[in-house]
C-alpha cells in the first residue's frame, strides 16, 4: 500500500496559484539590443529629448494587457475563454486579474505610494514584510513579475538605500579636522608642489570651481552654462579639478586638513 | 532630420503625396476651370502640358526659330511661313504673319503703344503635326547642280552630332528620312550679346587642370571642410556627455543579497587550489601497498 502511495501519479494539491501567470507573455517579449554609445562617437539619427532616469527593464513593456505596465500585477494578464451554458452553448468572456488600488508605505522612501496591484501581489507583499522587501528581491521570477512600474520603484528604493549606506566612503581614510570632527580624506597627494589632504569630494570641488570657471569664460567672451560646464569636466579626475582650482588661485587649504 | 517630423511620422503624408501626383481627371478638371477664368485673349490655343511631356531640346522640337515650314491643316493650309518662337508650356510653334491668326478683343489696360482698336490679330499656336519642314535642295533635274528646288520634308531623322558655334551646344545632324546623306542645316539663331559677367567660350574651354593620379583625390584633406555643407543634415556631430545621458540608462544598484553572493563567489575563487605534493603521493602509495599486501595474506 505504501509503495502504491509513493508511486501514484494522481492530482496533487497545492496552495500555490498558477492560474493567471503567463510567463510566456513576459519571457518572449523582444527587446532590441542597445548599441554601446561613447562620448565622441558619431551621433545617432535620433536622440531622445529627455534623460533616461530608470535602468532598462530586461523584459520591456507588456505587448498585451498594457495596463499591467502601470501597476504591480505580478505577471497576471487578462485571460480569455468561454462561459458554457447548461445546453453547452459557448459565449466568449474574459477573466480580469483581481486588481485593487492601494497606497502602500515604503520604509526606504518614507512615503505612501499609491499603487494598482493584484490581490495576490498584495498578499505576497504582506508575506515579504513590506513593499520594499517585495521590490528588492533578487529571484528571477520576481524580476519578471515586477513589470516596468515595479522596476522603476525598485530602482528608486535601491538607489536611496545605496546612497544611505555610504558604501563609496567605506575604504576612505579618515582624519579629524580643526573643529574636532571626523572627516573623510578624498585625496592625499601633492598638487603643484603642495601637499594636500582634501576633505571634499570631486563633485563638491566641481561646485567650488564653477563660479571661478564662469568668470574665466566671461573674460574670454563666452557664456558658461551649467550644462556646458558639466560637459567640459566630463571624466575629469580629482587631480584635474584640484590643479584647475589652484590655477585660479583658489585657497586649497580651506578644503584640506 | 526634418523639421516636420517626417522622419518619425507618416501623418499627413497621404495628402502631400496626392498634391504631388494628382489623378489625371483632377488635372484635366483643374485645367478646364483655369481656362474658364482667363479672358479669351489670354487663353492658350493648346493645352498646357505637364513638365515631363514638354519638349526639351532641338531633337524634340524638330523645327527651330528661323526654320521655314508649310502649314498642313487649318485656315492657313498650304502657306509657307517661318517659325518665330516656341511656346514651351504647350509645345506649340508661333509662326510669322503667313501663319494662321485669330482676332480677339483686348481691354484697354493691355493695349500696346500705337494701338487704336480693341480688336487685335494674334498668331495661333500650331502643333508639330500641323507643320512640315521646307528646305532648299539641289534640283535633281539640273545636272550642273546650280539650281535649287523648294521641297517639303515628310520626315526627319537625326544622325550623329556636332558642336554648333552659334547655338553654343551640341546639335544633331538633321537628315531627310530615307536619304541620310541629305543634311538640312539648322537655321542660324539670333546672335546673343554677352553680358558683362560672361566668360569668353575660348577661355572657359581651355583645360587648366590635369589629373595626375586616379588613386589619390586632387582635393587636400583639410580643404574638405570648406567645400562641404557645414549645415548638412548628415553632419550630426559627436555624442556629448549630455547626449549620453539621454541614450544610456543608469545601472540598477546591486542589492545586499547580490553583493554578499558576489563577495562569496570572489572568496571561493580566490581560495588556494590544493596541490598534490610528493609527500602526499608517498602517503597514498604506502596506503595502496598496505592494502595490496593485506589482500595477498588472505
Coordinates of C-alpha atoms in Angstrom, one line a residue, chain A residues 49 172 185 212 245:
Chain A
X49 CA 14.6 64.7 -25.6
X172 CA 38.4 56.1 2.6
X185 CA 40.1 62.2 3.1
X212 CA 35.6 80.7 -11.0
X245 CA 41.3 75.3 -8.7

